[in-house]
PDB file of C-alpha atoms in Angstrom:
ATOM      1  CA  MET A   8     171.808  91.259  23.696  1.00  0.00           C
ATOM      2  CA  MET A   9     169.045  93.828  23.708  1.00  0.00           C
ATOM      3  CA  THR A  10     166.930  94.099  26.853  1.00  0.00           C
ATOM      4  CA  ASN A  11     163.184  94.587  26.844  1.00  0.00           C
ATOM      5  CA  ALA A  12     163.762  98.116  28.117  1.00  0.00           C
ATOM      6  CA  SER A  13     165.514  99.154  24.891  1.00  0.00           C
ATOM      7  CA  LYS A  14     163.122  97.539  22.377  1.00  0.00           C
ATOM      8  CA  ILE A  15     160.408 100.175  22.619  1.00  0.00           C
ATOM      9  CA  PRO A  16     162.725 103.244  22.534  1.00  0.00           C
ATOM     10  CA  GLN A  17     164.485 102.102  19.336  1.00  0.00           C
ATOM     11  CA  LEU A  18     161.111 101.482  17.682  1.00  0.00           C
ATOM     12  CA  PHE A  19     159.804 104.870  18.819  1.00  0.00           C
ATOM     13  CA  LEU A  20     162.970 106.559  17.546  1.00  0.00           C
ATOM     14  CA  ARG A  21     162.629 104.839  14.154  1.00  0.00           C
ATOM     15  CA  MET A  22     158.973 105.866  13.838  1.00  0.00           C
ATOM     16  CA  ALA A  23     159.583 109.450  14.975  1.00  0.00           C
ATOM     17  CA  LEU A  24     162.442 109.947  12.522  1.00  0.00           C
ATOM     18  CA  GLY A  25     160.636 108.159   9.695  1.00  0.00           C
ATOM     19  CA  ILE A  26     157.416 110.136  10.060  1.00  0.00           C
ATOM     20  CA  GLY A  27     159.506 113.263  10.620  1.00  0.00           C
ATOM     21  CA  PHE A  28     160.938 112.784   7.124  1.00  0.00           C
ATOM     22  CA  ILE A  29     157.723 111.846   5.348  1.00  0.00           C
ATOM     23  CA  LEU A  30     155.518 114.700   6.623  1.00  0.00           C
ATOM     24  CA  PRO A  31     157.741 117.503   5.247  1.00  0.00           C
ATOM     25  CA  VAL A  32     157.856 115.723   1.885  1.00  0.00           C
ATOM     26  CA  MET A  33     154.054 115.611   1.890  1.00  0.00           C
ATOM     27  CA  ASP A  34     154.025 119.318   2.785  1.00  0.00           C
ATOM     28  CA  ARG A  35     156.291 120.382  -0.079  1.00  0.00           C
ATOM     29  CA  LEU A  36     154.207 118.355  -2.528  1.00  0.00           C
ATOM     30  CA  GLY A  37     151.085 120.191  -1.366  1.00  0.00           C
ATOM     31  CA  TRP A  38     149.437 117.103   0.145  1.00  0.00           C
ATOM     32  CA  LEU A  39     148.953 118.715   3.562  1.00  0.00           C
ATOM     33  CA  GLY A  40     147.334 121.892   2.293  1.00  0.00           C
ATOM     34  CA  ALA A  41     148.077 125.020   0.340  1.00  0.00           C
ATOM     35  CA  ALA A  42     150.849 127.475   1.109  1.00  0.00           C
ATOM     36  CA  GLY A  43     149.787 129.735   3.970  1.00  0.00           C
ATOM     37  CA  ALA A  44     147.323 127.240   5.451  1.00  0.00           C
ATOM     38  CA  PRO A  45     147.708 126.607   9.204  1.00  0.00           C
ATOM     39  CA  GLY A  46     150.463 124.114   9.903  1.00  0.00           C
ATOM     40  CA  VAL A  47     151.755 124.144   6.316  1.00  0.00           C
ATOM     41  CA  ALA A  48     155.355 125.270   5.825  1.00  0.00           C
ATOM     42  CA  TRP A  49     155.590 125.269   2.018  1.00  0.00           C
ATOM     43  CA  GLY A  50     152.429 123.901   0.462  1.00  0.00           C
ATOM     44  CA  ASN A  51     153.965 123.503  -2.975  1.00  0.00           C
ATOM     45  CA  TRP A  52     157.161 122.532  -4.706  1.00  0.00           C
ATOM     46  CA  SER A  53     158.199 126.005  -5.870  1.00  0.00           C
ATOM     47  CA  SER A  54     158.060 127.391  -2.314  1.00  0.00           C
ATOM     48  CA  PHE A  55     160.278 124.543  -1.145  1.00  0.00           C
ATOM     49  CA  VAL A  56     162.783 125.102  -3.964  1.00  0.00           C
ATOM     50  CA  SER A  57     162.887 128.791  -3.063  1.00  0.00           C
ATOM     51  CA  TYR A  58     163.555 127.852   0.576  1.00  0.00           C
ATOM     52  CA  THR A  59     166.243 125.409  -0.527  1.00  0.00           C
ATOM     53  CA  ASN A  60     167.905 128.238  -2.451  1.00  0.00           C
ATOM     54  CA  THR A  61     168.103 130.273   0.768  1.00  0.00           C
ATOM     55  CA  LEU A  62     169.941 127.362   2.416  1.00  0.00           C
ATOM     56  CA  VAL A  63     172.388 126.952  -0.471  1.00  0.00           C
ATOM     57  CA  PRO A  64     172.663 130.517  -1.840  1.00  0.00           C
ATOM     58  CA  PHE A  65     175.964 129.703  -3.543  1.00  0.00           C
ATOM     59  CA  LEU A  66     174.025 127.588  -6.073  1.00  0.00           C
ATOM     60  CA  ASN A  67     171.944 129.008  -8.883  1.00  0.00           C
ATOM     61  CA  ALA A  68     168.167 128.414  -8.884  1.00  0.00           C
ATOM     62  CA  GLN A  69     168.415 125.410 -11.209  1.00  0.00           C
ATOM     63  CA  LEU A  70     171.006 123.640  -9.034  1.00  0.00           C
ATOM     64  CA  ALA A  71     169.009 124.503  -5.914  1.00  0.00           C
ATOM     65  CA  GLY A  72     166.093 122.716  -7.559  1.00  0.00           C
ATOM     66  CA  VAL A  73     168.275 119.667  -8.119  1.00  0.00           C
ATOM     67  CA  MET A  74     169.369 119.758  -4.463  1.00  0.00           C
ATOM     68  CA  ALA A  75     165.726 120.072  -3.389  1.00  0.00           C
ATOM     69  CA  LEU A  76     164.862 116.995  -5.451  1.00  0.00           C
ATOM     70  CA  ILE A  77     167.804 114.987  -4.080  1.00  0.00           C
ATOM     71  CA  ALA A  78     166.905 115.951  -0.494  1.00  0.00           C
ATOM     72  CA  THR A  79     163.249 115.068  -1.076  1.00  0.00           C
ATOM     73  CA  ILE A  80     164.047 111.655  -2.539  1.00  0.00           C
ATOM     74  CA  ALA A  81     166.492 110.961   0.305  1.00  0.00           C
ATOM     75  CA  GLU A  82     163.965 112.009   2.949  1.00  0.00           C
ATOM     76  CA  MET A  83     161.241 109.823   1.455  1.00  0.00           C
ATOM     77  CA  LEU A  84     163.567 106.819   1.173  1.00  0.00           C
ATOM     78  CA  PHE A  85     164.984 107.238   4.676  1.00  0.00           C
ATOM     79  CA  GLY A  86     161.502 107.726   6.111  1.00  0.00           C
ATOM     80  CA  ILE A  87     160.104 104.584   4.507  1.00  0.00           C
ATOM     81  CA  MET A  88     163.189 102.510   5.351  1.00  0.00           C
ATOM     82  CA  LEU A  89     163.068 103.568   8.997  1.00  0.00           C
ATOM     83  CA  ILE A  90     159.355 102.909   9.365  1.00  0.00           C
ATOM     84  CA  VAL A  91     159.370  99.456   7.764  1.00  0.00           C
ATOM     85  CA  GLY A  92     162.718  98.603   9.308  1.00  0.00           C
ATOM     86  CA  TYR A  93     164.783  97.865   6.213  1.00  0.00           C
ATOM     87  CA  LYS A  94     168.526  98.644   6.172  1.00  0.00           C
ATOM     88  CA  ILE A  95     167.977 100.707   9.297  1.00  0.00           C
ATOM     89  CA  LYS A  96     171.641 101.309  10.051  1.00  0.00           C
ATOM     90  CA  TRP A  97     172.208 102.789   6.554  1.00  0.00           C
ATOM     91  CA  ALA A  98     168.985 104.812   6.672  1.00  0.00           C
ATOM     92  CA  ALA A  99     169.923 106.132  10.124  1.00  0.00           C
ATOM     93  CA  LEU A 100     173.424 107.123   8.983  1.00  0.00           C
ATOM     94  CA  GLY A 101     171.989 108.752   5.862  1.00  0.00           C
ATOM     95  CA  SER A 102     169.443 110.649   7.923  1.00  0.00           C
ATOM     96  CA  PHE A 103     172.223 111.769  10.269  1.00  0.00           C
ATOM     97  CA  LEU A 104     174.275 113.161   7.374  1.00  0.00           C
ATOM     98  CA  LEU A 105     171.284 114.751   5.643  1.00  0.00           C
ATOM     99  CA  THR A 106     170.005 116.496   8.755  1.00  0.00           C
ATOM    100  CA  LEU A 107     173.505 117.536   9.827  1.00  0.00           C
ATOM    101  CA  THR A 108     174.029 119.157   6.426  1.00  0.00           C
ATOM    102  CA  PHE A 109     170.623 120.818   6.689  1.00  0.00           C
ATOM    103  CA  ALA A 110     171.388 122.082  10.209  1.00  0.00           C
ATOM    104  CA  LEU A 111     174.758 123.505   9.203  1.00  0.00           C
ATOM    105  CA  CYS A 112     173.266 125.281   6.174  1.00  0.00           C
ATOM    106  CA  MET A 113     170.476 126.688   8.343  1.00  0.00           C
ATOM    107  CA  GLY A 114     172.988 127.880  10.930  1.00  0.00           C
ATOM    108  CA  ILE A 115     175.265 129.504   8.374  1.00  0.00           C
ATOM    109  CA  PHE A 116     172.772 130.984   5.917  1.00  0.00           C
ATOM    110  CA  LEU A 117     169.702 131.696   8.095  1.00  0.00           C
ATOM    111  CA  SER A 118     170.844 132.217  11.674  1.00  0.00           C
ATOM    112  CA  PRO A 119     172.768 130.283  14.307  1.00  0.00           C
ATOM    113  CA  ARG A 120     169.512 129.743  16.228  1.00  0.00           C
ATOM    114  CA  ALA A 121     167.504 128.378  13.280  1.00  0.00           C
ATOM    115  CA  PRO A 122     168.594 124.720  13.479  1.00  0.00           C
ATOM    116  CA  PHE A 123     167.895 124.759  17.226  1.00  0.00           C
ATOM    117  CA  ASN A 124     164.463 126.370  16.786  1.00  0.00           C
ATOM    118  CA  TYR A 125     163.467 123.415  14.599  1.00  0.00           C
ATOM    119  CA  SER A 126     165.437 120.731  16.498  1.00  0.00           C
ATOM    120  CA  VAL A 127     167.444 119.792  13.416  1.00  0.00           C
ATOM    121  CA  PHE A 128     170.568 118.975  15.427  1.00  0.00           C
ATOM    122  CA  THR A 129     168.387 116.783  17.650  1.00  0.00           C
ATOM    123  CA  ASP A 130     167.105 114.912  14.588  1.00  0.00           C
ATOM    124  CA  SER A 131     170.668 114.523  13.379  1.00  0.00           C
ATOM    125  CA  ALA A 132     171.830 113.174  16.740  1.00  0.00           C
ATOM    126  CA  ALA A 133     168.852 110.803  16.823  1.00  0.00           C
ATOM    127  CA  GLY A 134     169.872 109.346  13.469  1.00  0.00           C
ATOM    128  CA  LEU A 135     173.418 108.852  14.693  1.00  0.00           C
ATOM    129  CA  LEU A 136     172.205 107.230  17.912  1.00  0.00           C
ATOM    130  CA  LEU A 137     169.831 104.935  16.023  1.00  0.00           C
ATOM    131  CA  ALA A 138     172.719 103.771  13.837  1.00  0.00           C
ATOM    132  CA  THR A 139     174.445 102.397  16.953  1.00  0.00           C
ATOM    133  CA  VAL A 140     171.572 100.137  18.046  1.00  0.00           C
ATOM    134  CA  PRO A 141     172.733  96.501  17.789  1.00  0.00           C
ATOM    135  CA  VAL A 142     169.329  94.862  17.109  1.00  0.00           C
ATOM    136  CA  TYR A 143     166.285  96.482  15.518  1.00  0.00           C
ATOM    137  CA  GLN A 144     163.209  94.767  16.908  1.00  0.00           C
ATOM    138  CA  TRP A 145     160.018  94.642  14.863  1.00  0.00           C
ATOM    139  CA  SER A 146     161.836  95.238  11.590  1.00  0.00           C
ATOM    140  CA  ILE A 147     162.491  93.604   8.249  1.00  0.00           C
ATOM    141  CA  ASP A 148     166.177  93.649   9.203  1.00  0.00           C
ATOM    142  CA  ASN A 149     165.512  91.574  12.320  1.00  0.00           C
ATOM    143  CA  TYR A 150     163.253  89.185  10.393  1.00  0.00           C
ATOM    144  CA  LEU A 151     165.937  88.608   7.752  1.00  0.00           C
ATOM    145  CA  LEU A 152     168.592  88.144  10.433  1.00  0.00           C
ATOM    146  CA  ALA A 153     166.464  85.539  12.241  1.00  0.00           C
ATOM    147  CA  LYS A 154     165.798  83.779   8.959  1.00  0.00           C
ATOM    148  CA  LYS A 155     169.561  83.398   8.325  1.00  0.00           C
ATOM    149  CA  ARG A 156     170.106  81.705  11.697  1.00  0.00           C
TER     150      ARG A 156
END
């Protein structure tokens, strides 16, 4: 049984991870400003695909574009699922695997410090931790579970 003390942290973790996935997607689609604007990492799709190619240099540019698209779709889905609280355990496990892969690629192909500079291992660990929570308060999952009872 979940105590009151753990209800707020699991919700905060879900929101932080969910928003943490959606904002970079908005950035790479140019919705947060143009490339080079303050606080904008990519600003457009082609800059993101180019960055993706640096993380997976063993793929050609076309396959890197496919990987960029797959990662973007996964991030958007995981972000939405975590925020609304639907299939949280699966979204959390998926976010763990996605961010772990991202962190390892950053560490291997950029520098060992890169995933730590951007807290990617922390995001990955947060997804794994969230997947272990027994009850997700204030979620569609919890509503559906209560409805079954």
